[in-house]
Short mmCIF file of C-alpha atoms in Angstrom, two decimals:
data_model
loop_
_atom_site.label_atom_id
_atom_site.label_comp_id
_atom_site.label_asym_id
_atom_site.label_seq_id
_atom_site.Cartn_x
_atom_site.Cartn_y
_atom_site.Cartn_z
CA UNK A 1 103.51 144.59 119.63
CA UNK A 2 104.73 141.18 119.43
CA UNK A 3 103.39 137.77 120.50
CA UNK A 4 104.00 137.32 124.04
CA UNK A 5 105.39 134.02 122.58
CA UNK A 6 107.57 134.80 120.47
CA UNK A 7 109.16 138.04 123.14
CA UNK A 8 109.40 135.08 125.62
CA UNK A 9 111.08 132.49 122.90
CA UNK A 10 114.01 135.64 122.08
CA UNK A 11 114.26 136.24 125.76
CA UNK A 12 115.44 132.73 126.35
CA UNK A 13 117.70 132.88 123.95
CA UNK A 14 119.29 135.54 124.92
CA UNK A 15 119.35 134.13 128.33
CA UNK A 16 121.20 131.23 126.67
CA UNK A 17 123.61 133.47 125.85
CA UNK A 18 124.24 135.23 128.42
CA UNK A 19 124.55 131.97 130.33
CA UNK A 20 127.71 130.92 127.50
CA UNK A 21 129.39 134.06 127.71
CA UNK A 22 129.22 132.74 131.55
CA UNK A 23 130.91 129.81 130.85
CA UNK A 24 133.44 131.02 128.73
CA UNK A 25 134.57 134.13 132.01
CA UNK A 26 134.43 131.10 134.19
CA UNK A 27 137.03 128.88 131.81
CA UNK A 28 139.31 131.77 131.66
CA UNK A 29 139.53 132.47 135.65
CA UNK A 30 140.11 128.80 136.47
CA UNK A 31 143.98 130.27 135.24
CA UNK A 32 144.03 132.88 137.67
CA UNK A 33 146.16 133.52 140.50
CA UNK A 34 143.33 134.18 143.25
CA UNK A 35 145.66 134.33 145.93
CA UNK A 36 147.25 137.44 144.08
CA UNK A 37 144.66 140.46 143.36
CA UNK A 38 146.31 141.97 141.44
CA UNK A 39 147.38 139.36 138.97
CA UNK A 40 143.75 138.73 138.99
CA UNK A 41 142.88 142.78 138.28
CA UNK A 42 145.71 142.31 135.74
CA UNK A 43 144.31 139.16 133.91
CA UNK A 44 140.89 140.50 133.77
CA UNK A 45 141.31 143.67 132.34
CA UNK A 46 143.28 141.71 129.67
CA UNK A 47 140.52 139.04 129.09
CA UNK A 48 136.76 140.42 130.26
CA UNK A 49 136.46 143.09 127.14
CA UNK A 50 137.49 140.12 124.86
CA UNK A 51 134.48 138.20 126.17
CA UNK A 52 132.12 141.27 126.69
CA UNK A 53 132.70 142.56 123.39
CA UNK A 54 132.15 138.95 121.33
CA UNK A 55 128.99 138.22 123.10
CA UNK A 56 127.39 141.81 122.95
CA UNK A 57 128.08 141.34 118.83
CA UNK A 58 125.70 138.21 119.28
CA UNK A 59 123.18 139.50 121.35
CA UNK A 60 123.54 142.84 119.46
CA UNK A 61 122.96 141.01 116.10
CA UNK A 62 120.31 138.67 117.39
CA UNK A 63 118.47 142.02 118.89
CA UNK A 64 118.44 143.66 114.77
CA UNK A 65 117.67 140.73 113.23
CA UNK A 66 114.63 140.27 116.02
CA UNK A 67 113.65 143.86 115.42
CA UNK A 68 113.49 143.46 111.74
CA UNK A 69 111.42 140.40 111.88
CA UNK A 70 108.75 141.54 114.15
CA UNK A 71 108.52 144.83 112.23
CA UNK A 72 107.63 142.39 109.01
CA UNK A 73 105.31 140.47 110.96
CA UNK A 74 103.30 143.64 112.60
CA UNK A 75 103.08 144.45 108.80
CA UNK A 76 105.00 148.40 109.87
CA UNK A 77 104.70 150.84 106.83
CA UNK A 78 107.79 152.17 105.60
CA UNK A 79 111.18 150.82 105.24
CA UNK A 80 113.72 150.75 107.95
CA UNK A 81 116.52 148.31 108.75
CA UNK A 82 117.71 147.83 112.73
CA UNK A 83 121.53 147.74 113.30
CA UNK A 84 123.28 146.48 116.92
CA UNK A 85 124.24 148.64 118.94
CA UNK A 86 128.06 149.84 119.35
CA UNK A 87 129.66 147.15 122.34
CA UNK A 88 130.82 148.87 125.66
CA UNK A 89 133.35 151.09 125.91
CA UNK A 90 136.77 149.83 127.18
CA UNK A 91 136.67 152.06 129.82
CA UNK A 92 133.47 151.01 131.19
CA UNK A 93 134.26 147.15 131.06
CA UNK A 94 137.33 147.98 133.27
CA UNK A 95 135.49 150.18 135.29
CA UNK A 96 133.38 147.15 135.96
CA UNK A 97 136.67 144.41 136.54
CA UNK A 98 137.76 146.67 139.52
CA UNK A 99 135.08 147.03 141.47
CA UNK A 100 134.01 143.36 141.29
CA UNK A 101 137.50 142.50 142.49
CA UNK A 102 137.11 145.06 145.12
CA UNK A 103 136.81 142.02 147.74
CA UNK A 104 140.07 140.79 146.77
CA UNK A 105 141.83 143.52 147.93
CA UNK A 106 140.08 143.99 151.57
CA UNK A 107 141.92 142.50 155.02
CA UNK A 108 140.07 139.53 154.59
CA UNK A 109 140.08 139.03 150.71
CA UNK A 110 136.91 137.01 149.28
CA UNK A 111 137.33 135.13 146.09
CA UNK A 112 133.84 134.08 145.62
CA UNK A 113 132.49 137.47 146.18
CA UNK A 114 134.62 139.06 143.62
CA UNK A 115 133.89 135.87 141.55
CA UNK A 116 130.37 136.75 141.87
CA UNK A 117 130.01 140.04 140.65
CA UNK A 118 132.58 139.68 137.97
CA UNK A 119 130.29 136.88 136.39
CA UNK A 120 127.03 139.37 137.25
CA UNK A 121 128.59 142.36 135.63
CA UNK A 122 129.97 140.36 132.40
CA UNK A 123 126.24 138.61 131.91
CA UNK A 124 124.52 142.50 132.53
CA UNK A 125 126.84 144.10 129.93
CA UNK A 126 126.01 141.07 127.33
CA UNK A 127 122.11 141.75 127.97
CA UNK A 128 122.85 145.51 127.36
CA UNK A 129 123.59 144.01 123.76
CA UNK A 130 120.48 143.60 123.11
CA UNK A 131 118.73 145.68 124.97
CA UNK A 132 120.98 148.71 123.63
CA UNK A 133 120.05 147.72 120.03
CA UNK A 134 116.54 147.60 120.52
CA UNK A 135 116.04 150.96 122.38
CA UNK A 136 118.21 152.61 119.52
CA UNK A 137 116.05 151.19 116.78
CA UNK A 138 113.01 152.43 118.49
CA UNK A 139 114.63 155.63 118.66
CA UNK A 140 115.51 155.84 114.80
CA UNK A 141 112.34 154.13 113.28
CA UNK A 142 109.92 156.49 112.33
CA UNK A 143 107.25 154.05 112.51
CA UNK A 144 107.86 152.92 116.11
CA UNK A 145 106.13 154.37 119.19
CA UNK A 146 107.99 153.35 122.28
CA UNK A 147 109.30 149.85 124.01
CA UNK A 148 108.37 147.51 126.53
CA UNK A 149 109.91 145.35 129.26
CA UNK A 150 109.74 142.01 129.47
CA UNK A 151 110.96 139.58 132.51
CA UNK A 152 111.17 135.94 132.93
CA UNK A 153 108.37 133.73 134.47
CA UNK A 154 108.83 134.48 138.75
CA UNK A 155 111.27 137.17 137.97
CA UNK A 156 113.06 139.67 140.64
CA UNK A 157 110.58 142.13 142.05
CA UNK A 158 112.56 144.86 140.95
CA UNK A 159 112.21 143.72 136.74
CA UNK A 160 108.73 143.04 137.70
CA UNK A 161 107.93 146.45 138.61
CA UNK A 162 110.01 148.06 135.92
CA UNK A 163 108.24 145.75 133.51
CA UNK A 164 104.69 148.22 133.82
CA UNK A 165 102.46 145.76 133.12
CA UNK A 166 102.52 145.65 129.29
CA UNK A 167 103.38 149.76 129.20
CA UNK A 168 105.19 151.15 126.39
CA UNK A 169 108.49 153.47 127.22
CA UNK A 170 108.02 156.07 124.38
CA UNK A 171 110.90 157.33 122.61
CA UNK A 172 112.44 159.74 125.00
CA UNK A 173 115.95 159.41 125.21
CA UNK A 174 115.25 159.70 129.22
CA UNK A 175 113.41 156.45 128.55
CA UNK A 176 116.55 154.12 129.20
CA UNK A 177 116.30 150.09 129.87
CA UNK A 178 117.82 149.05 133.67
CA UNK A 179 119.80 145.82 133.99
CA UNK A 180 121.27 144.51 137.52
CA UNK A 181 123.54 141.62 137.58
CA UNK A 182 122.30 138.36 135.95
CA UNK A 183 119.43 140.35 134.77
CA UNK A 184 116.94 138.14 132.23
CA UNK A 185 114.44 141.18 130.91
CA UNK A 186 114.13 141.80 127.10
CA UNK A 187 113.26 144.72 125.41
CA UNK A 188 110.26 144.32 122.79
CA UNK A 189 109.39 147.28 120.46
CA UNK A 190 105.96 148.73 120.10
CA UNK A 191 104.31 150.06 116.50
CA UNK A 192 101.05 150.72 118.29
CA UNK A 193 100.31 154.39 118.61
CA UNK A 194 97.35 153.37 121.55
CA UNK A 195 99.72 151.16 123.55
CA UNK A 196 99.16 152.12 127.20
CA UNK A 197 101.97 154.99 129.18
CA UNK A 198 103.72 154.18 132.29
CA UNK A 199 103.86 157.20 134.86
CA UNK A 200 106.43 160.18 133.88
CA UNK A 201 108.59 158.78 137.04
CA UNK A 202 109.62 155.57 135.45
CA UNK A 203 111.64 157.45 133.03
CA UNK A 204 113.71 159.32 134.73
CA UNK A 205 116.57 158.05 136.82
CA UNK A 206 116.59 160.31 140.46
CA UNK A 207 118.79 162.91 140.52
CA UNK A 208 120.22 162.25 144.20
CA UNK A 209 122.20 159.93 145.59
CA UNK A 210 119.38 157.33 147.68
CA UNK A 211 120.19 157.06 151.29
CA UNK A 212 120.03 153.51 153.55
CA UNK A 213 116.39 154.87 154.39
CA UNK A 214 115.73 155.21 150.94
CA UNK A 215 116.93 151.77 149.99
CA UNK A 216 115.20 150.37 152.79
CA UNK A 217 112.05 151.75 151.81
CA UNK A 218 112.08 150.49 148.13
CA UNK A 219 113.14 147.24 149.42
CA UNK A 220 109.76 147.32 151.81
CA UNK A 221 107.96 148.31 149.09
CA UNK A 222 108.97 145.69 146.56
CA UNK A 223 108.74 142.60 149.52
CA UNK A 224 105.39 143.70 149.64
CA UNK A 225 103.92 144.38 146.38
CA UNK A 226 106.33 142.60 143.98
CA UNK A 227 107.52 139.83 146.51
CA UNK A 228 109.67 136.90 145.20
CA UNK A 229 108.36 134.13 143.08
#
């Protein structure tokens, strides 16, 4: 397992990014018409993939390159060599422009909402980059045993309780990574055979549809045992 050091030094770079790709979504909608949703639908789907896709090569690149060089320092047996993940599919970057214009489009159209989750969705999609890479070279190395989350300092309670307190995912394909908007988590992998298990539930994703009750009750549990930093 790596150096909680050097898993927090890759993190913030990754955060830094995730914070460019940011900057480059927010240069490009300065040009767009908000008063017009549709022009704005139009001009995303031509110009969010272009940004998704050039910053989920970086983070995607940075993620093998990491992988490779904490497999050399944990001294892993065998040879294997860690290659980034394939970038989102068109389909699913689009998917993602219309509903964070959704607000745009309502009787009382809100520019900053839609402004909001377009930059949350671009920045989740670039941490997928990573993320993707290093769950897929866990899954190919013969050698590796499983992954591990890994939040920022006073992180959302929601990371902090998918984080498991040091607990290594093994390589299930069931085992996947969760991002929500502006998500900072990293994904570290784990050569150690003894590493400790989460609980079978925090692999699997539920298989209904979660009710207000529901996400009432998981946001009552989180204020109380993972409560904001």
């Amino acid at each position: 397992m790596p150096t909680a050091a050097s898993v927090e030094a890759y993190r913030t770079l990754l955060a830094t990014v995730g914070e460019a790709a940011l900057t480059d979504i927010e240069g490009l909608w300065r040009g767009w018409p908000w008063d017009d949703a549709r022009g704005v639908r139009d001009a995303a789907a031509l110009a969010v993939p272009d940004v998704v896709w050039a910053y989920q090569d970086v983070t995607g690149g940075l993620a093998a390159d990491q992988y490779d060089t904490w497999r050399e320092e944990a001294r892993v047996r065998g040879r294997f060599t860690a290659t980034p993940a394939q970038v989102a599919a068109e389909d699913q970057i689009l998917a993602g422009v219309r509903n964070a214009i959704g607000p745009l489009f309502g009787a009382d159209p809100d520019a900053a909402a839609a402004r909001a989750l377009l930059s949350g969705m671009v920045t989740r999609l670039v941490t997928h980059g990573s993320a993707d890479t290093m769950v897929g070279s866990v899954r190919r190395d013969p050698a590796a045993v499983g992954w591990s989350r890994h939040t920022r300092a006073g992180g959302c309670g929601f990371c902090r309780m998918l984080q498991g307190r040091g607990s290594v995912y093994r390589k299930q394909e069931t085992a996947v990574f969760a991002a929500h908007d502006h998500c900072r988590c990293t994904v570290a992998p784990s050569w150690d055979p003894d590493a400790p298990v989460p609980v079978r539930e925090q692999y699997l994703a539920s298989q209904r549809s979660p009710s207000n009750a529901d996400r009432a009750r998981v946001r009552a549990y989180l204020a109380e045992h993972f409560p904001d930093a």
